[in-house]
CSV table of C-alpha atoms in Angstrom, one decimal:
chain,number,residue,atom,x,y,z
H,1,MET,CA,58.2,63.4,17.8
H,2,GLU,CA,60.8,60.8,18.0
H,3,GLY,CA,59.9,57.3,18.0
H,4,TYR,CA,56.2,58.1,17.1
H,5,ARG,CA,55.2,55.9,13.9
H,6,PRO,CA,52.0,56.6,12.4
H,7,ALA,CA,49.5,53.9,12.5
H,8,ARG,CA,49.3,51.9,9.4
H,9,ARG,CA,45.9,51.6,7.8
H,10,ARG,CA,44.7,47.8,7.6
H,11,SER,CA,43.5,46.7,4.0
H,12,VAL,CA,40.1,45.7,3.9
H,13,LEU,CA,40.0,41.9,3.0
H,14,ARG,CA,37.1,41.2,0.8
H,15,ARG,CA,36.1,37.8,-0.5
H,16,LYS,CA,36.4,37.0,-4.2
H,17,GLU,CA,33.2,36.5,-5.7
H,18,MET,CA,32.8,32.6,-6.4
H,19,PRO,CA,32.1,32.4,-10.6
H,20,LEU,CA,28.6,31.5,-11.5
H,21,TRP,CA,29.9,28.1,-13.3
H,22,GLN,CA,31.1,27.1,-9.9
H,23,GLU,CA,28.5,28.5,-7.6
H,24,LEU,CA,25.5,27.2,-9.4
H,25,PRO,CA,26.2,23.5,-9.2
H,26,LEU,CA,27.0,23.9,-5.6
H,27,LEU,CA,23.9,25.9,-4.9
H,28,LEU,CA,21.9,22.6,-6.8
H,29,VAL,CA,23.8,20.0,-4.7
H,30,VAL,CA,22.7,22.0,-1.6
H,31,ALA,CA,19.0,22.2,-3.0
H,32,PHE,CA,18.8,18.4,-3.8
H,33,CYS,CA,20.3,17.4,-0.2
H,34,LEU,CA,17.5,19.5,1.3
H,35,ALA,CA,15.1,17.9,-1.0
H,36,VAL,CA,16.2,14.4,0.3
H,37,LEU,CA,16.1,15.5,3.9
H,38,ILE,CA,12.5,17.1,3.5
H,39,ARG,CA,11.4,13.9,1.7
H,40,THR,CA,12.9,11.6,4.4
H,41,PHE,CA,11.8,13.4,7.4
H,42,LEU,CA,9.1,15.9,6.9
H,43,VAL,CA,6.8,16.1,3.6
H,44,GLN,CA,6.7,13.7,0.4
H,45,ALA,CA,4.9,14.2,-2.8
H,46,PHE,CA,2.8,10.9,-3.8
H,47,TYR,CA,1.7,9.7,-6.9
H,48,ILE,CA,-2.0,8.4,-7.1
H,49,PRO,CA,-1.8,5.2,-9.3
H,50,SER,CA,-5.6,4.4,-9.4
H,51,GLY,CA,-8.9,5.4,-9.1
H,52,SER,CA,-9.6,4.0,-5.9
H,53,MET,CA,-10.0,7.5,-4.2
H,54,GLN,CA,-12.3,9.2,-7.0
H,55,LYS,CA,-13.6,11.6,-7.2
H,56,THR,CA,-11.5,13.2,-4.2
H,57,LEU,CA,-8.5,12.0,-5.9
H,58,GLU,CA,-7.8,11.5,-9.6
H,59,LEU,CA,-5.4,9.2,-11.5
H,60,LYS,CA,-2.1,10.7,-11.5
H,61,ASP,CA,-2.7,13.4,-8.8
H,62,ARG,CA,0.1,14.3,-6.7
H,63,VAL,CA,-0.3,15.0,-3.2
H,64,LEU,CA,1.6,16.2,-0.3
H,65,VAL,CA,2.1,13.7,2.4
H,66,ASN,CA,3.1,14.9,6.2
H,67,LYS,CA,5.2,12.4,7.9
H,68,VAL,CA,5.5,13.9,11.3
H,69,VAL,CA,1.9,14.5,12.2
H,70,TYR,CA,1.5,11.0,13.3
H,71,ASP,CA,4.5,11.2,15.4
H,72,MET,CA,2.6,13.4,17.6
H,73,ARG,CA,-0.9,11.9,17.6
H,74,ASP,CA,-3.1,8.9,16.2
H,75,PRO,CA,-4.8,9.1,13.0
H,76,LEU,CA,-8.4,10.8,13.0
H,77,ARG,CA,-11.7,9.5,11.3
H,78,GLY,CA,-12.1,11.2,7.9
H,79,GLU,CA,-8.5,11.7,7.2
H,80,ILE,CA,-6.5,10.5,4.2
H,81,VAL,CA,-3.6,8.4,4.7
H,82,VAL,CA,-1.0,6.8,3.0
H,83,PHE,CA,0.3,3.6,4.6
H,84,ARG,CA,2.1,0.1,3.8
H,85,GLY,CA,-0.3,-2.5,3.3
H,86,THR,CA,-0.1,-5.9,4.9
H,87,ASP,CA,0.6,-9.2,3.3
H,88,ASN,CA,-3.3,-9.5,2.8
H,89,TRP,CA,-3.4,-6.3,0.6
H,90,ALA,CA,-3.1,-6.9,-3.1
H,91,PRO,CA,-0.9,-4.1,-5.0
H,92,GLU,CA,-2.8,-1.5,-6.7
H,93,THR,CA,-3.4,-1.8,-10.4
H,94,THR,CA,-0.5,0.7,-12.0
H,95,GLU,CA,0.1,1.6,-15.5
H,96,PRO,CA,3.1,-0.1,-17.2
H,97,VAL,CA,6.5,1.6,-16.8
H,98,SER,CA,9.6,1.9,-18.8
H,99,ASN,CA,12.8,-0.2,-17.7
H,100,THR,CA,15.2,1.7,-20.0
H,101,PHE,CA,18.3,2.9,-18.6
H,102,GLY,CA,17.0,6.7,-18.6
H,103,ALA,CA,13.7,5.6,-16.9
H,104,LYS,CA,15.1,3.7,-14.0
H,105,LEU,CA,17.6,6.7,-13.4
H,106,GLY,CA,14.8,9.1,-13.3
H,107,ARG,CA,12.7,7.0,-11.3
H,108,THR,CA,15.6,6.6,-8.9
H,109,ILE,CA,16.0,10.4,-8.9
H,110,GLY,CA,12.5,11.1,-8.3
H,111,ASP,CA,12.3,8.5,-5.3
H,112,LEU,CA,15.3,10.4,-3.6
H,113,VAL,CA,13.4,13.6,-3.7
H,114,GLY,CA,9.8,12.1,-3.3
H,115,VAL,CA,8.3,12.6,-6.7
H,116,SER,CA,8.3,9.1,-8.0
H,117,ARG,CA,5.4,6.4,-8.1
H,118,PRO,CA,4.8,4.8,-4.9
H,119,GLY,CA,6.0,1.3,-4.0
H,120,GLU,CA,3.4,-1.9,-4.7
H,121,ARG,CA,2.7,-1.9,-0.9
H,122,ASP,CA,2.0,1.8,-0.6
H,123,PHE,CA,-1.7,2.7,-0.7
H,124,ILE,CA,-3.8,5.8,0.1
H,125,LYS,CA,-7.5,5.5,1.4
H,126,ARG,CA,-9.6,7.4,4.2
H,127,VAL,CA,-9.6,6.3,7.6
H,128,ILE,CA,-13.2,5.0,8.7
H,129,GLY,CA,-12.9,3.1,12.0
H,130,LEU,CA,-10.4,3.5,15.1
H,131,PRO,CA,-9.6,1.1,17.7
H,132,GLY,CA,-12.4,-0.2,19.3
H,133,ASP,CA,-14.9,1.2,16.7
H,134,LYS,CA,-17.9,-1.1,15.4
H,135,VAL,CA,-18.0,-0.8,11.6
H,136,ALA,CA,-20.4,-2.4,9.2
H,137,CYS,CA,-22.2,-2.0,6.2
H,138,CYS,CA,-25.3,-1.0,5.7
H,139,ASP,CA,-28.5,0.9,7.2
H,140,ASP,CA,-31.6,0.9,5.7
H,141,GLN,CA,-30.4,3.8,3.3
H,142,GLY,CA,-27.3,1.8,2.3
H,143,ARG,CA,-24.8,3.9,4.5
H,144,ILE,CA,-22.0,2.6,6.6
H,145,THR,CA,-22.4,2.7,10.3
H,146,VAL,CA,-19.7,3.3,13.0
H,147,ASN,CA,-20.6,2.3,16.6
H,148,GLY,CA,-24.4,2.1,15.3
H,149,VAL,CA,-24.3,5.6,13.9
H,150,SER,CA,-25.1,6.2,10.1
H,151,ILE,CA,-22.5,8.1,8.3
H,152,ASP,CA,-23.4,10.4,5.2
H,153,GLU,CA,-20.5,10.4,3.2
H,154,ALA,CA,-21.0,13.3,0.6
H,155,TYR,CA,-17.6,12.7,-0.9
H,156,ILE,CA,-18.5,9.5,-2.8
H,157,ALA,CA,-19.8,10.6,-6.0
H,158,ASP,CA,-23.0,9.3,-7.5
H,159,GLY,CA,-22.3,5.9,-9.4
H,160,PHE,CA,-19.0,5.6,-7.4
H,161,ASN,CA,-20.5,3.5,-4.5
H,162,SER,CA,-20.2,-0.6,-4.8
H,163,ASP,CA,-23.2,-2.8,-5.4
H,164,LEU,CA,-26.1,-3.0,-2.5
H,165,SER,CA,-27.8,-5.8,-4.5
H,166,GLN,CA,-24.9,-8.2,-4.8
H,167,PRO,CA,-24.1,-10.4,-1.6
H,168,PRO,CA,-20.9,-10.1,0.4
H,169,ILE,CA,-18.1,-12.5,-1.0
H,170,ALA,CA,-15.4,-13.1,1.2
H,171,GLY,CA,-12.1,-11.6,-0.2
H,172,GLN,CA,-13.9,-9.4,-2.7
H,173,CYS,CA,-14.8,-5.8,-2.2
H,174,THR,CA,-17.3,-6.0,-4.9
H,175,SER,CA,-20.5,-5.9,-2.4
H,176,ARG,CA,-21.1,-2.7,-0.5
H,177,LYS,CA,-22.3,-5.0,2.3
H,178,PHE,CA,-20.0,-6.2,5.0
H,179,ALA,CA,-20.6,-7.9,8.3
H,180,GLU,CA,-20.0,-5.7,11.5
H,181,ILE,CA,-16.1,-5.7,12.3
H,182,THR,CA,-14.6,-4.4,15.9
H,183,ILE,CA,-11.3,-3.0,14.9
H,184,PRO,CA,-8.4,-4.6,17.1
H,185,ALA,CA,-6.1,-2.2,19.2
H,186,GLY,CA,-3.5,-0.6,17.1
H,187,GLN,CA,-5.2,-1.1,13.9
H,188,MET,CA,-7.7,1.1,11.7
H,189,PHE,CA,-10.3,0.6,9.2
H,190,VAL,CA,-9.8,2.2,5.8
H,191,MET,CA,-11.8,2.4,2.7
H,192,GLY,CA,-11.3,4.3,-0.7
H,193,ASP,CA,-13.9,6.8,-1.7
H,194,HIS,CA,-14.6,4.8,-5.1
H,195,ARG,CA,-16.1,2.0,-3.5
H,196,ALA,CA,-16.8,0.2,-6.5
H,197,VAL,CA,-13.3,-0.3,-7.4
H,198,SER,CA,-11.5,-0.2,-4.4
H,199,GLN,CA,-10.0,-2.8,-2.8
H,200,ASP,CA,-9.9,-2.3,1.1
H,201,ALA,CA,-10.4,-3.2,4.6
H,202,ARG,CA,-13.6,-4.6,3.4
H,203,CYS,CA,-12.0,-7.7,2.2
H,204,GLN,CA,-8.4,-7.2,3.0
H,205,GLY,CA,-8.7,-6.4,6.6
H,206,PRO,CA,-7.5,-3.6,9.0
H,207,VAL,CA,-4.1,-1.8,8.8
H,208,PRO,CA,-1.7,-1.5,11.5
H,209,ILE,CA,-1.4,2.1,12.6
H,210,GLU,CA,2.4,1.9,12.9
H,211,ASN,CA,2.2,1.5,9.2
H,212,VAL,CA,1.0,4.7,8.3
H,213,ILE,CA,3.5,6.7,6.5
H,214,GLY,CA,1.6,9.9,6.6
H,215,ARG,CA,-1.3,12.0,6.1
H,216,ALA,CA,-2.4,13.5,2.7
H,217,PHE,CA,-3.2,17.1,3.1
H,218,VAL,CA,-3.1,18.9,-0.1
H,219,ILE,CA,-3.1,18.4,-4.0
H,220,VAL,CA,-0.4,19.9,-5.6
H,221,TRP,CA,-0.4,18.6,-9.1
H,222,PRO,CA,-2.0,19.2,-11.8
H,223,THR,CA,-2.2,22.9,-10.6
H,224,ASP,CA,-5.8,23.5,-11.7
H,225,ARG,CA,-6.9,20.6,-8.9
H,226,PHE,CA,-4.8,22.4,-6.1
H,227,LYS,CA,-7.1,22.2,-2.8
H,228,SER,CA,-6.6,21.1,0.7
H,229,LEU,CA,-7.8,17.6,1.9
H,230,ASP,CA,-9.5,18.5,5.1
H,231,VAL,CA,-11.4,16.1,7.2
H,232,PRO,CA,-15.2,16.2,5.8
H,233,ASP,CA,-17.6,18.1,8.1
H,234,VAL,CA,-19.5,14.6,8.9
H,235,TRP,CA,-16.6,13.4,10.6
H,236,LYS,CA,-15.8,16.3,12.6
H,237,GLN,CA,-19.3,16.1,14.0
H,238,PHE,CA,-19.2,12.7,14.7
H,239,ALA,CA,-15.8,13.1,16.8
H,240,GLN,CA,-17.4,16.1,18.5
H,241,GLU,CA,-20.6,13.7,19.4
H,242,HIS,CA,-18.5,10.5,20.1
H,243,PRO,CA,-15.2,11.5,21.5
H,244,THR,CA,-14.4,8.1,22.2
H,245,ALA,CA,-14.9,4.8,20.3
H,246,ALA,CA,-17.3,1.7,21.5
H,247,ALA,CA,-14.5,0.3,23.4
H,248,GLY,CA,-10.8,1.2,24.0
H,249,PRO,CA,-8.9,4.4,25.0
H,250,PRO,CA,-10.0,7.9,23.9
H,251,VAL,CA,-9.8,8.9,20.5
H,252,PRO,CA,-7.3,12.0,19.9
H,253,GLN,CA,-9.0,15.3,19.0
H,254,PRO,CA,-8.1,17.4,16.2
H,255,ARG,CA,-5.5,20.2,16.7
H,256,GLN,CA,-3.3,22.5,14.8
H,257,ASP,CA,-0.8,20.2,13.0
H,258,PRO,CA,2.3,21.5,11.1
H,259,GLU,CA,0.8,20.1,8.0
H,260,THR,CA,0.6,23.2,5.6
H,261,ALA,CA,3.4,23.4,3.0
H,262,GLY,CA,3.4,27.0,3.5
H,263,SER,CA,5.0,26.6,6.7
H,264,LEU,CA,8.0,25.0,4.7
H,265,PHE,CA,8.7,27.4,2.0
H,266,PRO,CA,10.1,30.0,4.2
H,267,LEU,CA,12.4,27.5,5.8
H,268,LEU,CA,13.5,26.2,1.9
H,269,LEU,CA,13.8,29.8,1.0
H,270,SER,CA,16.1,30.6,3.7
H,271,ALA,CA,18.0,27.7,3.8
H,272,ALA,CA,18.8,28.0,0.1
H,273,LEU,CA,19.6,31.8,0.4
H,274,SER,CA,21.8,31.3,3.5
H,275,ALA,CA,24.0,28.8,1.7
H,276,ARG,CA,26.2,31.1,0.3
H,277,SER,CA,26.0,33.5,3.4
H,278,GLY,CA,27.2,30.6,5.4
H,279,MET,CA,30.2,29.9,3.3
H,280,SER,CA,31.1,33.5,3.4
H,281,PHE,CA,31.1,33.4,7.5
H,282,VAL,CA,33.4,30.5,7.4
H,283,THR,CA,35.5,32.2,4.9
H,284,ARG,CA,35.5,35.3,7.1
H,285,ARG,CA,36.1,33.3,10.4
H,286,ARG,CA,39.2,31.6,8.8
H,287,ARG,CA,40.6,35.0,7.8
H,288,LEU,CA,40.1,36.5,11.2
H,289,ARG,CA,41.9,33.8,12.7
H,290,ALA,CA,44.8,33.8,10.3
């Protein structure tokens, strides 16, 4: 037929595969950026620098700290929290560190991705009292009391409690005894599980809740110590029986928090795997518009 021209087949454009030596550095950069973002806004690995939380946390353990949970609620009694100490808090005793260039570079990179040592003003303790609570020690069995209720702290190992016979000394945490203190508004009373060595709120005072960095919710290293850091049953029962402090607003009750590492791994995996497909989509879109 005159004027008829057969349709021309369009050639299928296929993206040229990126060589591995080019793609691998790009994926590493993407993974590094994701790690920095997660460390800054979501979860950070925290190195245990002292024995003040034994036996719950051992020296050199690494825990994951949820940095968003307290954006939705305040801390609860019994939770293990990481916070910045006030000027009254003396730095924890840490091991000496190397100041060579390689060591400094490693610490800098580790800090960016959240696996370095904590700062001198970063501490990890257990929440004992909240605003309005009256905390004291001791009852006739040597236990701490919160709002007059004795607390059986099963997480304190035998031989790890402070001396009951020694009289309290101002500015020192060597004695188990301390006078009753009413926790001021906006602050919390924290203590280490190894009371014999922990320098905590007994002698250094309460800590502003706004100084909390996050909640430690799981031990991730070493692998043989992997376990979740749940609120002890004694504190769960206390919260049920005493939902409000002695004075002050109601204390928030536990609820499902986004603090499991499992919820992050699918996100990381999908983000990493989609890095290539995202670039491929941009390439295809540009070709379609050309």
